[in-house]
Short mmCIF file of C-alpha atoms in Angstrom, two decimals:
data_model
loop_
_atom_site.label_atom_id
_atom_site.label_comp_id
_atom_site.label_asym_id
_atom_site.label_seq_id
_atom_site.Cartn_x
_atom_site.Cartn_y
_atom_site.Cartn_z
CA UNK A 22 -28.26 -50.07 -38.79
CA UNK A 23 -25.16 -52.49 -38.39
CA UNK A 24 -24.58 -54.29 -35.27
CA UNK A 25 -21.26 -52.45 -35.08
CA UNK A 26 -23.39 -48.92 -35.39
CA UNK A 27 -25.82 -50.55 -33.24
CA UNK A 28 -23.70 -51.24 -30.13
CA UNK A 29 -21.75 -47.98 -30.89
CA UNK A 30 -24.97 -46.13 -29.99
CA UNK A 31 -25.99 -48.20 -26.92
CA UNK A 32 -22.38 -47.30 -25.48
CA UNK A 33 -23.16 -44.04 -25.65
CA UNK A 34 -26.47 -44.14 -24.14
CA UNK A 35 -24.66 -46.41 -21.29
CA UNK A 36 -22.29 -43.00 -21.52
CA UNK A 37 -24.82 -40.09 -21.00
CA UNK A 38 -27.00 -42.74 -18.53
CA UNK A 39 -23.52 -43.30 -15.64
CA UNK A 40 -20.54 -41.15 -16.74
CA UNK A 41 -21.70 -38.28 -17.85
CA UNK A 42 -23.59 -37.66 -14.13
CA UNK A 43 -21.85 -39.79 -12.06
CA UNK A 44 -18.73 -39.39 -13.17
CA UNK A 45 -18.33 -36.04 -15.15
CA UNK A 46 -20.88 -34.15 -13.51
CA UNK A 47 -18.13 -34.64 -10.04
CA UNK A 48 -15.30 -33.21 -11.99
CA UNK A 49 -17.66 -30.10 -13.20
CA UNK A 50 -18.51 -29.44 -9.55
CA UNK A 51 -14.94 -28.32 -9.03
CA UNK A 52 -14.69 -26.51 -12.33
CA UNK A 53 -17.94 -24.24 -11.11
CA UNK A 54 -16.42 -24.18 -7.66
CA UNK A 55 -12.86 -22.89 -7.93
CA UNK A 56 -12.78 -21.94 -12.00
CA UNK A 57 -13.70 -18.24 -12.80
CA UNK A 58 -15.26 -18.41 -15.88
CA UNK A 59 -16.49 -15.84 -18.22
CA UNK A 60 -19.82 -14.30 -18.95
CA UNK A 61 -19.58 -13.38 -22.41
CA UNK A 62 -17.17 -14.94 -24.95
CA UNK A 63 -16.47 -17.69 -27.02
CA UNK A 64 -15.86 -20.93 -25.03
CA UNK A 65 -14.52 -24.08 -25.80
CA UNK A 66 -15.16 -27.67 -23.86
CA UNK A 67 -12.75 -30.79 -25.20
CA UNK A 68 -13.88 -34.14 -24.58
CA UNK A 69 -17.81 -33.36 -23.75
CA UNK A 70 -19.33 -36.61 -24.13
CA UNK A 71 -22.87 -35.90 -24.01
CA UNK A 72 -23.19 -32.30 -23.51
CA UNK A 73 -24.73 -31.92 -20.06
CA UNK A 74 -21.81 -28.86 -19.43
CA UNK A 75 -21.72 -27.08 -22.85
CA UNK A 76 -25.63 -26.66 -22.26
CA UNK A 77 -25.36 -25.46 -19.06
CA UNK A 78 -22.39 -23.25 -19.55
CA UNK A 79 -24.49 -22.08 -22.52
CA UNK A 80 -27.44 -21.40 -20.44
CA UNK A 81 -25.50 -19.03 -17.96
CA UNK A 82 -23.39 -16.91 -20.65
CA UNK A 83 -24.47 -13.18 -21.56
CA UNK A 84 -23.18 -13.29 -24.86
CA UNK A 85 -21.14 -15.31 -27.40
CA UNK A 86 -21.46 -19.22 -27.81
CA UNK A 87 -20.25 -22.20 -26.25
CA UNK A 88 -18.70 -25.21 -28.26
CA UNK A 89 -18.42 -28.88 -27.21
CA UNK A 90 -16.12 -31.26 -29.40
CA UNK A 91 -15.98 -35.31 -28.93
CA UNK A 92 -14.87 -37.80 -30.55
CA UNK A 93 -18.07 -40.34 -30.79
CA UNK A 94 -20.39 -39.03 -33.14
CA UNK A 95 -22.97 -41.21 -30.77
CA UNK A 96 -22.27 -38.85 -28.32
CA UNK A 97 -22.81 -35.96 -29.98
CA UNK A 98 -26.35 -36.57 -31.24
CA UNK A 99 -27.29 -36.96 -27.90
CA UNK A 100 -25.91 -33.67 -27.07
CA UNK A 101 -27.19 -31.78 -30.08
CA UNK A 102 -30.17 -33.36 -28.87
CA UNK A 103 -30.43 -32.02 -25.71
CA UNK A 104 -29.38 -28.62 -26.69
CA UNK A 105 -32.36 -28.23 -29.00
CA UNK A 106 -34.66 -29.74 -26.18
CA UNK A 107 -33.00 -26.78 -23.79
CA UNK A 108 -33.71 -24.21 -26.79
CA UNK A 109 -30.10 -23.36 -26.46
CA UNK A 110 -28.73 -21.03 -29.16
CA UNK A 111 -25.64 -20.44 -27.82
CA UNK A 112 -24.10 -23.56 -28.42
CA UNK A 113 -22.69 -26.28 -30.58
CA UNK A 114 -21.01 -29.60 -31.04
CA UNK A 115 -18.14 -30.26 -33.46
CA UNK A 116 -16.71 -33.72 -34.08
CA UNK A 117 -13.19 -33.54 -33.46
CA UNK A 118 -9.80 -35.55 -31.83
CA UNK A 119 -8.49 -33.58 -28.97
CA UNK A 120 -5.12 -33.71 -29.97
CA UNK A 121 -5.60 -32.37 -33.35
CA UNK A 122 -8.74 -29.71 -32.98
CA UNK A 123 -9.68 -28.28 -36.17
CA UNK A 124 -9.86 -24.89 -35.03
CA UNK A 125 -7.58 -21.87 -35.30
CA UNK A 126 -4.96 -20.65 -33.14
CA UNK A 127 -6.03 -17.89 -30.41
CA UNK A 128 -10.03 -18.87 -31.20
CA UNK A 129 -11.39 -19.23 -27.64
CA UNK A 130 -11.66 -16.94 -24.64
CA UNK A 131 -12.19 -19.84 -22.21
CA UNK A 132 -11.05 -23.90 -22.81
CA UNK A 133 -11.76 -26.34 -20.91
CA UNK A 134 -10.41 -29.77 -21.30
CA UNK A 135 -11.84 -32.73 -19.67
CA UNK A 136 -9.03 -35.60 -20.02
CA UNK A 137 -10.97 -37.71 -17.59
CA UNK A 138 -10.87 -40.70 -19.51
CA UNK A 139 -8.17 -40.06 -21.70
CA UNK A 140 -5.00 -41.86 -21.20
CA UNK A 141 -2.37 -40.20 -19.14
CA UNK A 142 0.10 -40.12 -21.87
CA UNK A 143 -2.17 -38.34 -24.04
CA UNK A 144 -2.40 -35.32 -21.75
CA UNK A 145 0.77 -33.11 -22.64
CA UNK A 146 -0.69 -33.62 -26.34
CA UNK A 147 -4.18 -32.11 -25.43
CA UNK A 148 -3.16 -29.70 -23.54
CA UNK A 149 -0.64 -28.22 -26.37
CA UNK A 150 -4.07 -27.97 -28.27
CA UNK A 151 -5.79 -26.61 -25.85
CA UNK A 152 -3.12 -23.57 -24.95
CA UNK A 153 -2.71 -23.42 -28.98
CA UNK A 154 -6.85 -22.65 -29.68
CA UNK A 155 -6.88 -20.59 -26.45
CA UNK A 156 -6.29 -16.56 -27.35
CA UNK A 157 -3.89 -15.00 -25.03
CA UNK A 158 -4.55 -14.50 -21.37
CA UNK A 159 -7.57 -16.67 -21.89
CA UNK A 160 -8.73 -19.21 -18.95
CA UNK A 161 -8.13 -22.96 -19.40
CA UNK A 162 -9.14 -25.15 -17.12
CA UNK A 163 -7.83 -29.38 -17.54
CA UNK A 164 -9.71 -32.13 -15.50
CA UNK A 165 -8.49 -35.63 -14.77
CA UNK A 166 -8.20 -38.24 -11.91
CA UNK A 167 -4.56 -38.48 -10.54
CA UNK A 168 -2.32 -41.52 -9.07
CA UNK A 169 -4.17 -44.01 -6.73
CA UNK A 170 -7.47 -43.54 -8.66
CA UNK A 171 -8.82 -46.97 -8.20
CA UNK A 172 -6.33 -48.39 -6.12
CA UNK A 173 -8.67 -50.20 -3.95
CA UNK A 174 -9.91 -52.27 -7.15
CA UNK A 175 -6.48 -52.87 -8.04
CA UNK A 176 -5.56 -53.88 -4.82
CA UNK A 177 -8.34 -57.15 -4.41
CA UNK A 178 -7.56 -57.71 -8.76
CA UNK A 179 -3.84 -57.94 -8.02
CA UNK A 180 -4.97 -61.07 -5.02
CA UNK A 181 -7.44 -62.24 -7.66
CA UNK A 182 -4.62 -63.41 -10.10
CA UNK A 183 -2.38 -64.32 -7.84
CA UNK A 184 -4.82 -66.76 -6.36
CA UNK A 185 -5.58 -67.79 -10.12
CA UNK A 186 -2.18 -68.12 -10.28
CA UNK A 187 -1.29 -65.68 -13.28
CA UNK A 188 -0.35 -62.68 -11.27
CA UNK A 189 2.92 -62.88 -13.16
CA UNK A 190 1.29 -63.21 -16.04
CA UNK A 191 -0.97 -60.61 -16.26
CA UNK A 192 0.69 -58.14 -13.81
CA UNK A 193 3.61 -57.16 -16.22
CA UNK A 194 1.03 -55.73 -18.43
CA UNK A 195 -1.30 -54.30 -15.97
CA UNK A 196 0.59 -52.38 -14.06
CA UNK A 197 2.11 -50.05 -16.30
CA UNK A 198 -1.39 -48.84 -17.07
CA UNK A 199 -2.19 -48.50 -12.80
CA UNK A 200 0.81 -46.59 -12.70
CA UNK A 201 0.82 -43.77 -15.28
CA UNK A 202 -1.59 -41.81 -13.78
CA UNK A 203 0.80 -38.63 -13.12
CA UNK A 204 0.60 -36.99 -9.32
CA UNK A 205 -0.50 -33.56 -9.09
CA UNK A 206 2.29 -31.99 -9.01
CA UNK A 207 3.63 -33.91 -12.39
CA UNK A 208 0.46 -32.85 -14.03
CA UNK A 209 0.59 -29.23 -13.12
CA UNK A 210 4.08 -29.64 -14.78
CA UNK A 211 3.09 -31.28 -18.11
CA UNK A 212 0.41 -28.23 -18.11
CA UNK A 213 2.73 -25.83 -17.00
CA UNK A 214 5.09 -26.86 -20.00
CA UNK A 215 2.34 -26.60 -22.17
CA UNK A 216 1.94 -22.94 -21.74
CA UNK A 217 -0.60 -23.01 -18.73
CA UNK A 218 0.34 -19.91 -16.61
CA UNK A 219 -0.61 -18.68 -13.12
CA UNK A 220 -1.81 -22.62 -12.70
CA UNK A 221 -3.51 -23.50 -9.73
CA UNK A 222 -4.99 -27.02 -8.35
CA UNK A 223 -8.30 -28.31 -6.79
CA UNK A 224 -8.45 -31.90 -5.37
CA UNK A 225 -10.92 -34.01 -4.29
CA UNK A 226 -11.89 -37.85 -3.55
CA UNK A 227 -14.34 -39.37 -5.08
CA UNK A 228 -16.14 -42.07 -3.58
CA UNK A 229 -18.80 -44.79 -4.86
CA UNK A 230 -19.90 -47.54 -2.22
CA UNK A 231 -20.31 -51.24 -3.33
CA UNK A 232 -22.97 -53.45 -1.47
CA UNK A 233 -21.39 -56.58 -3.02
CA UNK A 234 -18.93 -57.81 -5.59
CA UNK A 235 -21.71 -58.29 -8.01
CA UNK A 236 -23.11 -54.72 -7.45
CA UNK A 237 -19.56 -53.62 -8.71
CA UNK A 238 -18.85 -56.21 -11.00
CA UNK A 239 -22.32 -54.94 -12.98
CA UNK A 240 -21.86 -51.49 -12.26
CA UNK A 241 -21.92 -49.71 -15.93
CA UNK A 242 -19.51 -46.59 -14.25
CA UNK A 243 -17.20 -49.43 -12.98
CA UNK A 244 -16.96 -51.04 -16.36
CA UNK A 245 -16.77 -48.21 -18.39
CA UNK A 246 -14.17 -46.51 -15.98
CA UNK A 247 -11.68 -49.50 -15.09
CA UNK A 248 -13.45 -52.90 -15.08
CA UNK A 249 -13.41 -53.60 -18.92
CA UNK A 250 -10.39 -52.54 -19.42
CA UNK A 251 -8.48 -54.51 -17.20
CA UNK A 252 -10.49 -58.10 -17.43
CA UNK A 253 -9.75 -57.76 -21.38
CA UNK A 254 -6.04 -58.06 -20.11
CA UNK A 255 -6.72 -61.06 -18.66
CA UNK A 256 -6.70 -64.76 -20.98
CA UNK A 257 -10.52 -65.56 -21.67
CA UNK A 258 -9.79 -68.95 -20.34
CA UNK A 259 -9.06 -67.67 -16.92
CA UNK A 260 -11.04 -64.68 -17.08
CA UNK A 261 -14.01 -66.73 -14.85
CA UNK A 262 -11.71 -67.66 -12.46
CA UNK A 263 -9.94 -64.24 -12.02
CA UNK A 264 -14.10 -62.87 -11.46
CA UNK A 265 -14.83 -65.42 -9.41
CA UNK A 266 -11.67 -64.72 -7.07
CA UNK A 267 -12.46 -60.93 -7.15
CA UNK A 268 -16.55 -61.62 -6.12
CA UNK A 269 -14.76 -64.19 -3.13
CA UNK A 270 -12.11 -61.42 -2.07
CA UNK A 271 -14.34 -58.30 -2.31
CA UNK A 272 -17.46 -60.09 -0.44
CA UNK A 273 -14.76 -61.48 1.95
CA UNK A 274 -13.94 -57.31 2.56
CA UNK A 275 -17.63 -56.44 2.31
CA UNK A 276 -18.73 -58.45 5.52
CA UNK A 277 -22.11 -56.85 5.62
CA UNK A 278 -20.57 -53.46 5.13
CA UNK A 279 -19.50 -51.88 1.53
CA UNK A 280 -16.41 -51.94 -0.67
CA UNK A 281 -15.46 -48.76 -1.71
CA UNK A 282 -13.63 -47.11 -4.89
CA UNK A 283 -12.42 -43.93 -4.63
CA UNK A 284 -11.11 -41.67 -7.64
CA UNK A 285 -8.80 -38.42 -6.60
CA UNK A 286 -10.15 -36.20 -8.99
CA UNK A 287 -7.81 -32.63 -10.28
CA UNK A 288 -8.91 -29.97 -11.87
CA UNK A 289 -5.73 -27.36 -12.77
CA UNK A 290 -7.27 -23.88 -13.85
CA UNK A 291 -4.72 -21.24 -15.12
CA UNK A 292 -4.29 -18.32 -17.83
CA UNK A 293 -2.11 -19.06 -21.36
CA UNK A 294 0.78 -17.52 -21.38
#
């Protein structure tokens, strides 16, 4: 096995160990809360990761079969994986990019899409897919965080440069990505334009609690979720100093207490039209 293979395969261990229960599981709360989904059918999840939903949706259905797609083959071995542990026969995992799905039109009585950690501008692309393989009058449901996901991290990274002095720097480039998270009423729209009828939204926040910068800064959700992503923005040659600001700023906040992040997490459920 390559070293490329190699790390491809821890990442999604990392994946099925943090995200997939402290992240995705959240999101599927809300789903089996507010989303009425069938008994019998053929059913559809985009985008899911390791497979903890398609088994359990699987487990639960009368009749018909439940498929999973994802990108990361990684992923999916785990899932395949855990549906032969669960004896599952009602279920199966497909390899496939969410905005080009390799399955016919009108093929699904229930989709779900989970654009959780997709990029915003992605999401009027998936969810054209998801309407298109979703027969008529079918449920879809969409899940994804909305604007001000985060915005507590962003908030002590933004003083972090600027005491680094590279706030201008860095910032152009940054914020563009802090920003395009749509509101919920701009996603229901992109959905709504899409084909999603009858659409309907269910909010929460999301909250994980921080004993220390370090706890955070090591945090595998964190990284995976917003930490990586935004530190690779930043010039190696400063990128000790911007950490080193954050761990001052954030322990500064902490003061024997806990620094919170908080996600607002949407799931729009609605009928193609």
């Amino acid at each position: 096995m390559s070293a490329e293979q190699e790390d491809r395969r821890e990442r999604a261990f990392q994946f099925d160990l943090f995200v997939s229960t402290d992240w995705a599981e959240r999101f599927d709360a809300i789903v089996a809360e507010h989303v009425d989904l069938p008994e019998e059918g053929r059913l559809l999840e985009i985008n899911c990761g390791t497979g903890d939903h398609v088994v359990a949706l699987a487990s639960s259905l009368k009749a018909g079969e439940v498929v999973g797609t994802d990108v990361d083959p990684e992923r999916l071995k785990l899932a395949r994986a855990k549906a032969l542990v669960a004896k599952s026969e009602k279920c199966s995992f497909v390899e496939a990019d969410p905005r080009r799905l390799v399955f016919n039109d009108d093929a699904f009585d229930c989709v779900v899409l989970d654009a959780s950690l997709e990029s915003p501008d992605s999401l009027a692309a998936m969810a054209s897919e998801a309407l298109r393989v979703a027969a008529t009058t079918a449920s879809v449901a969409v899940k994804l965080p909305t604007r001000g996901s985060f915005d507590e991290f962003f908030s002590v990274l933004w003083e972090a440069l600027h005491d680094v002095g590279i706030a201008d720097e860095v910032w152009a480039r940054l914020e563009p990505i802090v920003t395009s998270r749509p509101g919920v009423q701009e996603a229901v729209g992109v959905l709504r334009s899409a084909g999603l009828r009858n659409a309907r939204s269910h909010t929460t926040k999301e909250e994980w609690r921080f004993e220390s910068a370090r706890a955070l800064l090591d945090s595998p959700l964190a990284n995976f979720l917003f930490i990586e992503s935004t530190l690779d923005m930043v010039p190696e040659s400063r990128r000790a100093s911007v950490v080193g600001a954050l761990e001052r700023i954030i322990d500064r906040e902490v003061d024997g207490q806990y620094f919170t992040v908080s996600a607002k997490a949407l799931v729009v459920a609605g009928r193609k039209s």
